[in-house]
mmCIF file of C-alpha atoms in Angstrom:
data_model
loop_
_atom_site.group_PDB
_atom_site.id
_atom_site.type_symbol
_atom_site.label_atom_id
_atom_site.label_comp_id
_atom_site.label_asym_id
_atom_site.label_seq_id
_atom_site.Cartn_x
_atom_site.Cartn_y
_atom_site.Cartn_z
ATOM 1 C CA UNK A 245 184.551 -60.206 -205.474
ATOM 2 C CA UNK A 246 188.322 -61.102 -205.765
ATOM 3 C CA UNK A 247 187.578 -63.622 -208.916
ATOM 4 C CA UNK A 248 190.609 -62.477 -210.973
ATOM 5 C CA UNK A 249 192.990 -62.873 -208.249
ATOM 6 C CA UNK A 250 195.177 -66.311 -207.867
ATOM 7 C CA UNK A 251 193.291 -68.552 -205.266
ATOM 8 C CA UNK A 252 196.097 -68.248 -202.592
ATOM 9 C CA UNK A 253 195.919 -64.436 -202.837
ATOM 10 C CA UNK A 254 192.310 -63.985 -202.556
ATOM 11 C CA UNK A 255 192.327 -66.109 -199.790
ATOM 12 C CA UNK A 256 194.784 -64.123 -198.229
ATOM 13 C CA UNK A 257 191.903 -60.881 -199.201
ATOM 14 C CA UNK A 258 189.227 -62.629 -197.781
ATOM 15 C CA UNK A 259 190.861 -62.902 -194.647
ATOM 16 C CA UNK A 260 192.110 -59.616 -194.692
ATOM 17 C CA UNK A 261 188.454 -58.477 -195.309
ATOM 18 C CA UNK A 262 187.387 -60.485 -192.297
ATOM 19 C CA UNK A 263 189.726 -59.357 -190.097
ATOM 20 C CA UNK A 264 188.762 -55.473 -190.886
ATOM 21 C CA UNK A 265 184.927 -56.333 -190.160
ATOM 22 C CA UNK A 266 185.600 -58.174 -186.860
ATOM 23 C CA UNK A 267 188.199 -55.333 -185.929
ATOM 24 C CA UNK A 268 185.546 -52.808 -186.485
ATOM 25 C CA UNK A 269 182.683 -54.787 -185.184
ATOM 26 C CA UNK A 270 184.571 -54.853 -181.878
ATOM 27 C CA UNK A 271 185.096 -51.264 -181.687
ATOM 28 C CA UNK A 272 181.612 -50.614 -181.705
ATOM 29 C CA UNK A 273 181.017 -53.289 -179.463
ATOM 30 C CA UNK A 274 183.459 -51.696 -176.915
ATOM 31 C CA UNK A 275 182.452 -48.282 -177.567
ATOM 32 C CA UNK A 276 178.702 -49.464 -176.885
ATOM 33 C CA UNK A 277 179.934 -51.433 -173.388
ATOM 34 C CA UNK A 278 181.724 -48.422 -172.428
ATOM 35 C CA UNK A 279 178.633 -45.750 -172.438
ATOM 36 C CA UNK A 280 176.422 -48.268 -171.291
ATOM 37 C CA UNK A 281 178.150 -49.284 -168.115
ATOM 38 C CA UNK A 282 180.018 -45.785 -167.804
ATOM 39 C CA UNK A 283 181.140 -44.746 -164.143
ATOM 40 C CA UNK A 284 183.299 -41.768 -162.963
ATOM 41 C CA UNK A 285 186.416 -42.632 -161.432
ATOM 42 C CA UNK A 286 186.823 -39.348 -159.587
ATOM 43 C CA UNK A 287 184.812 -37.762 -156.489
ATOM 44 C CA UNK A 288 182.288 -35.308 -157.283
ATOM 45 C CA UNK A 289 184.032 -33.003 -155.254
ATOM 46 C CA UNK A 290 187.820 -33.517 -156.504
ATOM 47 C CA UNK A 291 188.478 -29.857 -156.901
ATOM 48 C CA UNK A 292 187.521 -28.623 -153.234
ATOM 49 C CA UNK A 293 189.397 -31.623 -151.827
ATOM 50 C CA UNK A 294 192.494 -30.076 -153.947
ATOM 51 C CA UNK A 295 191.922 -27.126 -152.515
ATOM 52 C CA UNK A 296 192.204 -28.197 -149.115
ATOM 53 C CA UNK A 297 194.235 -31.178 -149.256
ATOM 54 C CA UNK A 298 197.099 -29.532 -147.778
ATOM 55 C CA UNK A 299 194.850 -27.997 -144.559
ATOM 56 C CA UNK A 300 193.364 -31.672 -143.917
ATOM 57 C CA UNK A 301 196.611 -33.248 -143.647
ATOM 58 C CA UNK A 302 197.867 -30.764 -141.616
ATOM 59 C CA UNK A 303 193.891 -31.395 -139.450
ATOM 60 C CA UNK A 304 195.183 -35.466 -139.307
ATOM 61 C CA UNK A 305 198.396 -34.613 -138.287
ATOM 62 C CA UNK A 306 197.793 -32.547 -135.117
ATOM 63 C CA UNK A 307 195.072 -34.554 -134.315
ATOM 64 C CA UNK A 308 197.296 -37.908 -134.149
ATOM 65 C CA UNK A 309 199.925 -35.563 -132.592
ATOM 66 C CA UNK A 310 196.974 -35.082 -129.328
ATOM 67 C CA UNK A 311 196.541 -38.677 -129.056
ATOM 68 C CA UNK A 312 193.456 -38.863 -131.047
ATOM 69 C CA UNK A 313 192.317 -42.444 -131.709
ATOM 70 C CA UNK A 314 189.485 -44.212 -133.336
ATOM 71 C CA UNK A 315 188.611 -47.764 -132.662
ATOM 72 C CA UNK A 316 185.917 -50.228 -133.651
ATOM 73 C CA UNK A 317 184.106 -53.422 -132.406
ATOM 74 C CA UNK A 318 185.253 -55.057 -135.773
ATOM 75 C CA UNK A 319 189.114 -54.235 -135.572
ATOM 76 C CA UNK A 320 190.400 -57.767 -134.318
ATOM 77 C CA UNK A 321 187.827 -59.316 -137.093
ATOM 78 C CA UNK A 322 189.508 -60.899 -140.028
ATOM 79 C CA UNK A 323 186.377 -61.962 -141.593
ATOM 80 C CA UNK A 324 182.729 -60.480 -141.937
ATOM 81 C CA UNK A 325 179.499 -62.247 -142.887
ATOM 82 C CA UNK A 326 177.509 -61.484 -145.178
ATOM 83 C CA UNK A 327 174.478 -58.972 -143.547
ATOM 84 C CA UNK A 328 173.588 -56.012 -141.331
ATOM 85 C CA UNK A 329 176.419 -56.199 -138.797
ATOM 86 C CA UNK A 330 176.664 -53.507 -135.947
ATOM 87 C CA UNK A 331 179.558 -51.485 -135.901
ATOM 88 C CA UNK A 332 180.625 -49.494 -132.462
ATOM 89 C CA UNK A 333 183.048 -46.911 -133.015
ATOM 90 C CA UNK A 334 184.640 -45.190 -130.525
ATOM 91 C CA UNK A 335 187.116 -41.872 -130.359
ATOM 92 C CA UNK A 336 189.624 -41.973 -127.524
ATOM 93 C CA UNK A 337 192.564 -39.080 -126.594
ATOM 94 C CA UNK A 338 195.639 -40.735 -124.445
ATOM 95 C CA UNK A 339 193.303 -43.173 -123.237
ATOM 96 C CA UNK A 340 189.978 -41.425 -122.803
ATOM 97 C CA UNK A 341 186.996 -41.856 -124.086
ATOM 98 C CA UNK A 342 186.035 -38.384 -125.349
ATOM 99 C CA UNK A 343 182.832 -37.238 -127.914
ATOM 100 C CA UNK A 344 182.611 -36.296 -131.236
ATOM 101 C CA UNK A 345 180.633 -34.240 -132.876
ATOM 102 C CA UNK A 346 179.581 -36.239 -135.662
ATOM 103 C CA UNK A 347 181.200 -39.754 -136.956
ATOM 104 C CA UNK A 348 180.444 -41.187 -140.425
ATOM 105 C CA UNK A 349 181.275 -44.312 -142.308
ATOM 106 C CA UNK A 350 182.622 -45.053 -146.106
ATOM 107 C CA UNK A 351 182.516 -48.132 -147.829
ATOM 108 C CA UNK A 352 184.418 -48.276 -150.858
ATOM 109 C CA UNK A 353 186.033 -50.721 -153.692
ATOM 110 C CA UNK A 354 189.202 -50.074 -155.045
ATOM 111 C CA UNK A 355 189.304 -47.858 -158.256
ATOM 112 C CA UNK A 356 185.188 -47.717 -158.632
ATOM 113 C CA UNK A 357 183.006 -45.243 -157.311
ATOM 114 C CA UNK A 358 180.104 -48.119 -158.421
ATOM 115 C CA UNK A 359 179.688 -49.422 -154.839
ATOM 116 C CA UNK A 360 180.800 -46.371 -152.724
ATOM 117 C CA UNK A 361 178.339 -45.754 -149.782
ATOM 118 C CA UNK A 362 177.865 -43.851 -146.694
ATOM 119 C CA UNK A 363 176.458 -44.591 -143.685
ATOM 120 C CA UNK A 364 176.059 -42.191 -140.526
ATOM 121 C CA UNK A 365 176.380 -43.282 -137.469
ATOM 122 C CA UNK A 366 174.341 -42.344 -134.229
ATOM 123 C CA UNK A 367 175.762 -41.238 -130.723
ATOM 124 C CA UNK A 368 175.249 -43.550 -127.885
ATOM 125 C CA UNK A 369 176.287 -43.847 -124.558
ATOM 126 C CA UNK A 370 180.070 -45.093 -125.097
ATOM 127 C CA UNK A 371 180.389 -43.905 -128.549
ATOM 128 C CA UNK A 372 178.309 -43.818 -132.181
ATOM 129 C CA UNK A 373 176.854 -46.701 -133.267
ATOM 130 C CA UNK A 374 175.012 -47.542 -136.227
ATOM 131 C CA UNK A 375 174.053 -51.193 -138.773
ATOM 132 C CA UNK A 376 176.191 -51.786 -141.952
ATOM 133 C CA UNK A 377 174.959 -53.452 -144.425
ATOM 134 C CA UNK A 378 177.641 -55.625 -145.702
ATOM 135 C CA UNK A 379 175.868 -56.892 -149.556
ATOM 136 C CA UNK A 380 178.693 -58.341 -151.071
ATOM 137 C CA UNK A 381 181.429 -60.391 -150.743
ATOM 138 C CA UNK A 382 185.291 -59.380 -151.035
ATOM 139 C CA UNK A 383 187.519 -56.784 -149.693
ATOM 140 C CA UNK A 384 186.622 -53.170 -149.043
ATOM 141 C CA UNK A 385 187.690 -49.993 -148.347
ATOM 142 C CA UNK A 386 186.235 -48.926 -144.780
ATOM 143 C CA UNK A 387 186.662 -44.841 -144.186
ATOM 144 C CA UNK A 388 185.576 -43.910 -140.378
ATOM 145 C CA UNK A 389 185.403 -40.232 -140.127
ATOM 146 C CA UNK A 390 184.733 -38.346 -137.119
ATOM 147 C CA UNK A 391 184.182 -34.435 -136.833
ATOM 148 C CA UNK A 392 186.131 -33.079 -133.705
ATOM 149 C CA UNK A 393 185.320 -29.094 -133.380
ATOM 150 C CA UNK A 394 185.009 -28.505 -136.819
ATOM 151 C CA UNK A 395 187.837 -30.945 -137.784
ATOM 152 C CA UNK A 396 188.194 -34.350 -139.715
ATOM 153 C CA UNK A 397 189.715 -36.759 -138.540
ATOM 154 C CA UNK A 398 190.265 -39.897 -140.172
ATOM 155 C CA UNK A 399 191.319 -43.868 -140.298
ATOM 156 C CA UNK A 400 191.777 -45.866 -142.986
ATOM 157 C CA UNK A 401 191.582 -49.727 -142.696
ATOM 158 C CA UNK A 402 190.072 -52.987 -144.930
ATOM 159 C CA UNK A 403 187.752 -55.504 -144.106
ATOM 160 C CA UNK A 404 187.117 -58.571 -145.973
ATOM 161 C CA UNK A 405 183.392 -59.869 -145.984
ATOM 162 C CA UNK A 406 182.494 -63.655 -146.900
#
């Protein structure tokens, strides 16, 4: 291919040629990774939460500012095991146990929507109760949300499972 070239330079053209085919060849190979494990990275519903972003932080607020409170049988738990664990959650104002209409949990990874689940939870006597399945290992997002008269109200927290 390069014959008439001096050996030094068509060495220099064969790795020039072999750079352009592995530089290409990678491309491809990262184009084909990227439709075959594709994932959205934004909620299905972005554009209503946008829309009322403003109203549910202004919900949070004068929830928090009633003495609304959510607490759970895992919040002095530094680790999880691995399984279905029970989680009791219960909704408290100044102190009092009060009921909520409806209380629901998210599990979520950082930056993925791969792994993001729900799980309701049912009412019981002292609260809403309910079995996570906890399937993998490593830090997570936990989301408790509890309706209270046509309200969310939310907290935040992690939980590491091992």
């Amino acid at each position: 291919m390069f014959k008439e070239l001096h050996p030094s330079l068509r060495n220099a053209m064969y790795v020039v040629l072999f750079s352009f085919t592995a530089l290409v060849a990678a491309t491809f190979y990262t184009i084909r990774l990227t439709f075959k494990h594709f994932e959205p990275v934004m909620d299905k519903n972005y554009y209503e939460i946008g829309l009322n972003y403003e109203k549910a932080i202004e919900n949070q607020k004068e929830l928090l500012n009633q003495g609304y409170k959510l607490t759970t049988n895992w919040d002095n738990t530094t680790l999880l095991p691995l399984g279905e664990i029970d989680l009791n959650v219960t909704l408290n104002q100044k102190e009092t146990l009060v009921k909520a209409d409806s209380i629901y949990v998210i599990l979520e990874r950082n930056a993925t929507t791969k792994n993001t689940t729900r799980y309701d939870l049912k009412p019981s006597n002292l609260g809403f109760t309910g079995k996570i399945p906890l399937k993998e290992t490593g830090t997570w997002n936990l989301r408790i949300i509890s309706n209270i008269n046509g309200k969310l109200f939310e907290r935040e927290s992690k939980i590491t499972v091992r």
